[in-house]
Amino acid sequence: MTITILGVASSMRKNSYGTRALNFVLDMAKRYDDTETRLLNLREIKLPLFDPDGNEEYYSSAELRKASEYANWADAFVLVSPDYHGSMSGVIKNFLDSFWEEFAGKTFGYIVSSHEKGLTVMDQMRTAVRQCYGWSLPYGVSINGELDFNTKGEIINDLLVKRLDMLTHDLITYGRLI
């Protein structure tokens, strides 16, 4: 059974550490049989602000249609957010608000780029996903750019590599089960 994984990057920073870690996970997922991955980088895809009334302009957005296609395609998600004052980025919140129906019964993993542990950010994303009837892995991965990456943007922390590998394995394993 093929499992499809959508990585959602939400940093507005060019070459962000979170997006680099996400690309690492998506590349590791390709090692597994019957796994397909896609990246939805919310820095590049500018979603319109969520409109609960669903006006015609909102639904005619090409970016929204592309993101919707990706969200419907995915069996599992990896959500990545920087830690902005103890909270998730606005664009990841907007993504979660826009596609809640597509998340029901799907598996989610989390990566937070933070100088601290990013626990409140992961808790907020987990809470939003739970409200959408999604299934969350019971842990997430926190990265600290200056400690985990070299100046070329390569991961230098072996423990981070192990955590990202575990996240990838568990996302695929539980994504297939659920």
CSV table of N, CA, C and O in Angstrom, one decimal, residues 91-175:
chain,number,residue,atom,x,y,z
A,91,VAL,N,0.9,31.4,9.2
A,91,VAL,CA,0.6,30.7,7.9
A,91,VAL,C,0.2,29.3,8.2
A,91,VAL,O,-0.6,28.7,7.4
A,92,ILE,N,0.8,28.6,9.2
A,92,ILE,CA,0.4,27.2,9.5
A,92,ILE,C,-0.9,27.2,10.1
A,92,ILE,O,-1.7,26.3,9.8
A,93,LYS,N,-1.2,28.2,10.9
A,93,LYS,CA,-2.6,28.3,11.5
A,93,LYS,C,-3.6,28.5,10.4
A,93,LYS,O,-4.7,27.9,10.4
A,94,ASN,N,-3.3,29.4,9.5
A,94,ASN,CA,-4.2,29.6,8.3
A,94,ASN,C,-4.4,28.3,7.5
A,94,ASN,O,-5.5,28.0,7.1
A,95,PHE,N,-3.3,27.6,7.3
A,95,PHE,CA,-3.4,26.3,6.6
A,95,PHE,C,-4.3,25.3,7.4
A,95,PHE,O,-5.2,24.7,6.8
A,96,LEU,N,-4.1,25.2,8.7
A,96,LEU,CA,-5.0,24.3,9.5
A,96,LEU,C,-6.4,24.7,9.5
A,96,LEU,O,-7.3,23.9,9.4
A,97,ASP,N,-6.7,26.0,9.5
A,97,ASP,CA,-8.1,26.5,9.4
A,97,ASP,C,-8.7,26.2,8.1
A,97,ASP,O,-9.9,25.9,8.0
A,98,SER,N,-7.9,26.3,7.0
A,98,SER,CA,-8.5,26.2,5.7
A,98,SER,C,-8.8,24.8,5.3
A,98,SER,O,-9.7,24.5,4.4
A,99,PHE,N,-8.1,23.8,5.9
A,99,PHE,CA,-8.3,22.4,5.4
A,99,PHE,C,-8.7,21.4,6.4
A,99,PHE,O,-8.3,20.2,6.3
A,100,TRP,N,-9.4,21.8,7.4
A,100,TRP,CA,-9.7,20.9,8.5
A,100,TRP,C,-10.4,19.6,8.1
A,100,TRP,O,-10.1,18.6,8.6
A,101,GLU,N,-11.3,19.7,7.2
A,101,GLU,CA,-12.1,18.5,6.8
A,101,GLU,C,-11.2,17.4,6.1
A,101,GLU,O,-11.4,16.2,6.3
A,102,GLU,N,-10.1,17.9,5.5
A,102,GLU,CA,-9.2,17.0,4.8
A,102,GLU,C,-8.3,16.2,5.8
A,102,GLU,O,-7.6,15.3,5.4
A,103,PHE,N,-8.3,16.6,7.0
A,103,PHE,CA,-7.4,16.0,8.0
A,103,PHE,C,-7.9,14.8,8.8
A,103,PHE,O,-7.2,14.1,9.4
A,104,ALA,N,-9.2,14.6,8.7
A,104,ALA,CA,-9.9,13.5,9.5
A,104,ALA,C,-9.3,12.2,9.1
A,104,ALA,O,-9.2,11.8,7.9
A,105,GLY,N,-8.8,11.4,10.1
A,105,GLY,CA,-8.3,10.1,10.0
A,105,GLY,C,-6.9,10.0,9.4
A,105,GLY,O,-6.5,8.9,9.1
A,106,LYS,N,-6.2,11.1,9.3
A,106,LYS,CA,-4.9,11.1,8.8
A,106,LYS,C,-3.8,11.3,9.9
A,106,LYS,O,-4.2,11.8,11.0
A,107,THR,N,-2.6,10.9,9.7
A,107,THR,CA,-1.6,10.9,10.7
A,107,THR,C,-0.7,12.2,10.5
A,107,THR,O,-0.4,12.6,9.4
A,108,PHE,N,-0.3,12.7,11.7
A,108,PHE,CA,0.5,14.0,11.7
A,108,PHE,C,1.7,13.8,12.6
A,108,PHE,O,1.7,13.3,13.6
A,109,GLY,N,2.8,14.4,12.0
A,109,GLY,CA,4.1,14.5,12.8
A,109,GLY,C,4.4,16.0,12.8
A,109,GLY,O,3.9,16.8,12.0
A,110,TYR,N,5.3,16.4,13.7
A,110,TYR,CA,5.6,17.8,14.0
A,110,TYR,C,7.1,18.1,14.1
A,110,TYR,O,7.8,17.3,14.8
A,111,ILE,N,7.5,19.2,13.5
A,111,ILE,CA,8.9,19.7,13.7
A,111,ILE,C,8.8,21.2,14.1
A,111,ILE,O,8.0,21.9,13.4
A,112,VAL,N,9.5,21.6,15.1
A,112,VAL,CA,9.5,23.0,15.5
A,112,VAL,C,10.9,23.5,15.6
A,112,VAL,O,11.8,22.9,16.2
A,113,SER,N,11.1,24.6,14.9
A,113,SER,CA,12.4,25.3,15.0
A,113,SER,C,12.3,26.3,16.1
A,113,SER,O,11.5,27.3,16.1
A,114,SER,N,13.2,26.1,17.2
A,114,SER,CA,13.1,26.9,18.4
A,114,SER,C,14.4,26.9,19.1
A,114,SER,O,15.1,25.9,19.1
A,115,HIS,N,14.7,28.1,19.8
A,115,HIS,CA,15.8,28.2,20.6
A,115,HIS,C,15.5,27.5,22.0
A,115,HIS,O,16.4,27.2,22.8
A,116,GLU,N,14.2,27.3,22.2
A,116,GLU,CA,13.8,26.5,23.4
A,116,GLU,C,13.3,25.1,22.9
A,116,GLU,O,13.8,24.7,21.9
A,117,LYS,N,12.4,24.5,23.5
A,117,LYS,CA,12.0,23.2,23.0
A,117,LYS,C,10.8,23.2,22.1
A,117,LYS,O,10.5,22.2,21.5
A,118,GLY,N,10.1,24.3,22.0
A,118,GLY,CA,9.0,24.4,21.1
A,118,GLY,C,7.8,23.6,21.5
A,118,GLY,O,6.9,23.3,20.7
A,119,LEU,N,7.7,23.3,22.8
A,119,LEU,CA,6.6,22.4,23.2
A,119,LEU,C,5.2,23.0,23.1
A,119,LEU,O,4.3,22.3,22.7
A,120,THR,N,5.1,24.3,23.4
A,120,THR,CA,3.8,25.0,23.3
A,120,THR,C,3.4,25.0,21.8
A,120,THR,O,2.2,24.9,21.5
A,121,VAL,N,4.3,25.2,20.9
A,121,VAL,CA,4.0,25.2,19.5
A,121,VAL,C,3.4,23.9,19.1
A,121,VAL,O,2.4,23.8,18.4
A,122,MET,N,4.1,22.8,19.5
A,122,MET,CA,3.7,21.5,19.1
A,122,MET,C,2.3,21.2,19.7
A,122,MET,O,1.5,20.6,19.1
A,123,ASP,N,2.1,21.6,21.0
A,123,ASP,CA,0.8,21.4,21.6
A,123,ASP,C,-0.3,22.1,20.9
A,123,ASP,O,-1.4,21.5,20.7
A,124,GLN,N,0.0,23.3,20.4
A,124,GLN,CA,-1.0,24.0,19.7
A,124,GLN,C,-1.4,23.4,18.3
A,124,GLN,O,-2.6,23.3,18.0
A,125,MET,N,-0.4,22.9,17.6
A,125,MET,CA,-0.6,22.2,16.3
A,125,MET,C,-1.4,20.9,16.6
A,125,MET,O,-2.3,20.6,15.9
A,126,ARG,N,-1.0,20.2,17.6
A,126,ARG,CA,-1.6,18.9,18.0
A,126,ARG,C,-3.1,19.2,18.4
A,126,ARG,O,-4.0,18.4,18.0
A,127,THR,N,-3.3,20.2,19.1
A,127,THR,CA,-4.7,20.5,19.5
A,127,THR,C,-5.6,20.8,18.3
A,127,THR,O,-6.7,20.3,18.2
A,128,ALA,N,-5.0,21.6,17.4
A,128,ALA,CA,-5.8,22.0,16.2
A,128,ALA,C,-6.1,20.7,15.3
A,128,ALA,O,-7.2,20.5,14.8
A,129,VAL,N,-5.1,19.9,15.2
A,129,VAL,CA,-5.3,18.6,14.4
A,129,VAL,C,-6.3,17.7,15.1
A,129,VAL,O,-7.1,17.1,14.4
A,130,ARG,N,-6.2,17.6,16.4
A,130,ARG,CA,-7.2,16.8,17.1
A,130,ARG,C,-8.6,17.3,16.9
A,130,ARG,O,-9.5,16.5,16.7
A,131,GLN,N,-8.8,18.6,16.9
A,131,GLN,CA,-10.1,19.1,16.7
A,131,GLN,C,-10.6,18.8,15.2
A,131,GLN,O,-11.8,18.9,15.0
A,132,CYS,N,-9.7,18.5,14.3
A,132,CYS,CA,-10.0,18.1,13.0
A,132,CYS,C,-10.1,16.6,12.8
A,132,CYS,O,-10.1,16.1,11.7
A,133,TYR,N,-10.0,15.9,13.9
A,133,TYR,CA,-10.1,14.4,13.9
A,133,TYR,C,-8.9,13.8,13.2
A,133,TYR,O,-9.0,12.7,12.7
A,134,GLY,N,-7.8,14.5,13.3
A,134,GLY,CA,-6.5,13.9,12.8
A,134,GLY,C,-5.8,13.1,13.9
A,134,GLY,O,-6.2,13.3,15.1
A,135,TRP,N,-4.9,12.3,13.6
A,135,TRP,CA,-4.1,11.5,14.6
A,135,TRP,C,-2.7,12.0,14.7
A,135,TRP,O,-2.0,12.1,13.6
A,136,SER,N,-2.3,12.4,15.8
A,136,SER,CA,-0.9,12.9,16.0
A,136,SER,C,0.0,11.9,16.6
A,136,SER,O,-0.4,11.1,17.5
A,137,LEU,N,1.3,11.9,16.1
A,137,LEU,CA,2.3,11.1,16.8
A,137,LEU,C,2.4,11.7,18.2
A,137,LEU,O,2.3,12.9,18.4
A,138,PRO,N,2.8,10.9,19.2
A,138,PRO,CA,2.8,11.4,20.6
A,138,PRO,C,4.0,12.3,20.9
A,138,PRO,O,4.2,12.7,22.1
A,139,TYR,N,4.9,12.5,20.0
A,139,TYR,CA,6.1,13.4,20.2
A,139,TYR,C,6.3,14.2,18.9
A,139,TYR,O,5.7,14.0,17.9
A,140,GLY,N,7.2,15.1,19.0
A,140,GLY,CA,7.6,15.9,17.9
A,140,GLY,C,9.1,16.1,18.0
A,140,GLY,O,9.7,15.7,18.9
A,141,VAL,N,9.7,16.8,17.0
A,141,VAL,CA,11.1,17.0,17.0
A,141,VAL,C,11.3,18.5,17.1
A,141,VAL,O,10.8,19.3,16.3
A,142,SER,N,12.2,19.0,18.0
A,142,SER,CA,12.5,20.4,18.1
A,142,SER,C,14.0,20.5,17.6
A,142,SER,O,14.8,19.7,17.8
A,143,ILE,N,14.2,21.6,16.8
A,143,ILE,CA,15.5,21.8,16.2
A,143,ILE,C,16.0,23.2,16.7
A,143,ILE,O,15.1,24.1,16.8
A,144,ASN,N,17.3,23.3,16.8
A,144,ASN,CA,17.9,24.6,17.1
A,144,ASN,C,18.9,24.8,16.1
A,144,ASN,O,20.0,24.2,16.1
A,145,GLY,N,18.6,25.8,15.2
A,145,GLY,CA,19.5,25.9,14.0
A,145,GLY,C,20.9,26.1,14.2
A,145,GLY,O,21.8,25.4,13.6
A,146,GLU,N,21.3,26.9,15.2
A,146,GLU,CA,22.8,27.2,15.4
A,146,GLU,C,23.5,25.9,16.0
A,146,GLU,O,24.7,25.8,15.8
A,147,LEU,N,22.7,25.1,16.7
A,147,LEU,CA,23.4,23.9,17.3
A,147,LEU,C,23.3,22.7,16.4
A,147,LEU,O,24.1,21.8,16.5
A,148,ASP,N,22.3,22.6,15.6
A,148,ASP,CA,22.0,21.4,14.8
A,148,ASP,C,22.5,21.4,13.4
A,148,ASP,O,22.5,20.4,12.7
A,149,PHE,N,22.9,22.6,12.9
A,149,PHE,CA,23.3,22.7,11.5
A,149,PHE,C,24.6,23.5,11.4
A,149,PHE,O,24.9,24.3,12.2
A,150,ASN,N,25.4,23.2,10.3
A,150,ASN,CA,26.6,23.9,10.1
A,150,ASN,C,26.3,25.1,9.2
A,150,ASN,O,25.1,25.3,8.8
A,151,THR,N,27.3,25.9,8.8
A,151,THR,CA,27.1,27.1,8.0
A,151,THR,C,26.6,26.8,6.6
A,151,THR,O,26.1,27.7,5.9
A,152,LYS,N,26.8,25.5,6.1
A,152,LYS,CA,26.3,25.1,4.8
A,152,LYS,C,24.8,24.7,4.9
A,152,LYS,O,24.3,24.3,3.9
A,153,GLY,N,24.3,24.6,6.1
A,153,GLY,CA,22.9,24.2,6.2
A,153,GLY,C,22.7,22.7,6.4
A,153,GLY,O,21.6,22.1,6.3
A,154,GLU,N,23.8,22.0,6.6
A,154,GLU,CA,23.8,20.5,6.8
A,154,GLU,C,23.6,20.2,8.3
A,154,GLU,O,24.2,20.8,9.1
A,155,ILE,N,22.9,19.1,8.5
A,155,ILE,CA,22.7,18.7,9.9
A,155,ILE,C,24.0,18.1,10.4
A,155,ILE,O,24.6,17.2,9.8
A,156,ILE,N,24.4,18.6,11.6
A,156,ILE,CA,25.6,18.1,12.2
A,156,ILE,C,25.4,17.4,13.6
A,156,ILE,O,26.3,16.8,14.2
A,157,ASN,N,24.1,17.4,14.0
A,157,ASN,CA,23.8,16.8,15.3
A,157,ASN,C,23.3,15.4,15.0
A,157,ASN,O,22.2,15.2,14.5
A,158,ASP,N,24.0,14.4,15.4
A,158,ASP,CA,23.7,13.0,15.2
A,158,ASP,C,22.4,12.6,15.9
A,158,ASP,O,21.6,11.8,15.4
A,159,LEU,N,22.1,13.2,17.1
A,159,LEU,CA,20.9,12.9,17.8
A,159,LEU,C,19.7,13.4,17.0
A,159,LEU,O,18.6,12.8,17.0
A,160,LEU,N,19.8,14.6,16.4
A,160,LEU,CA,18.7,15.1,15.5
A,160,LEU,C,18.5,14.2,14.4
A,160,LEU,O,17.3,13.9,14.1
A,161,VAL,N,19.5,13.6,13.7
A,161,VAL,CA,19.3,12.7,12.6
A,161,VAL,C,18.5,11.5,13.1
A,161,VAL,O,17.6,11.0,12.5
A,162,LYS,N,18.8,11.0,14.3
A,162,LYS,CA,18.1,9.8,14.8
A,162,LYS,C,16.7,10.2,15.1
A,162,LYS,O,15.8,9.3,14.9
A,163,ARG,N,16.4,11.3,15.7
A,163,ARG,CA,15.0,11.7,16.0
A,163,ARG,C,14.2,11.9,14.7
A,163,ARG,O,13.1,11.5,14.6
A,164,LEU,N,14.8,12.5,13.7
A,164,LEU,CA,14.1,12.7,12.4
A,164,LEU,C,13.9,11.4,11.7
A,164,LEU,O,12.8,11.2,11.1
A,165,ASP,N,14.8,10.4,11.8
A,165,ASP,CA,14.6,9.1,11.3
A,165,ASP,C,13.5,8.4,12.0
A,165,ASP,O,12.7,7.7,11.4
A,166,MET,N,13.4,8.5,13.3
A,166,MET,CA,12.3,7.9,14.1
A,166,MET,C,11.0,8.5,13.7
A,166,MET,O,10.0,7.8,13.5
A,167,LEU,N,11.0,9.8,13.5
A,167,LEU,CA,9.7,10.5,13.1
A,167,LEU,C,9.3,10.0,11.7
A,167,LEU,O,8.1,9.7,11.5
A,168,THR,N,10.2,9.9,10.8
A,168,THR,CA,9.9,9.4,9.5
A,168,THR,C,9.4,7.9,9.5
A,168,THR,O,8.3,7.6,8.9
A,169,HIS,N,10.0,7.1,10.3
A,169,HIS,CA,9.6,5.7,10.4
A,169,HIS,C,8.2,5.6,11.0
A,169,HIS,O,7.3,4.9,10.5
A,170,ASP,N,8.0,6.3,12.1
A,170,ASP,CA,6.7,6.2,12.8
A,170,ASP,C,5.6,6.8,12.0
A,170,ASP,O,4.5,6.3,12.0
A,171,LEU,N,5.9,7.9,11.3
A,171,LEU,CA,4.8,8.5,10.4
A,171,LEU,C,4.4,7.6,9.3
A,171,LEU,O,3.2,7.4,9.1
A,172,ILE,N,5.3,6.9,8.7
A,172,ILE,CA,5.0,5.9,7.7
A,172,ILE,C,4.3,4.7,8.3
A,172,ILE,O,3.3,4.2,7.8
A,173,THR,N,4.8,4.2,9.4
A,173,THR,CA,4.2,3.0,10.0
A,173,THR,C,2.8,3.3,10.5
A,173,THR,O,1.8,2.5,10.1
A,174,TYR,N,2.6,4.3,11.2
A,174,TYR,CA,1.2,4.6,11.7
A,174,TYR,C,0.3,5.2,10.7
A,174,TYR,O,-0.9,5.0,10.7
A,175,GLY,N,0.9,5.9,9.7
A,175,GLY,CA,0.1,6.4,8.6
A,175,GLY,C,-0.5,5.3,7.8
A,175,GLY,O,-1.7,5.4,7.4
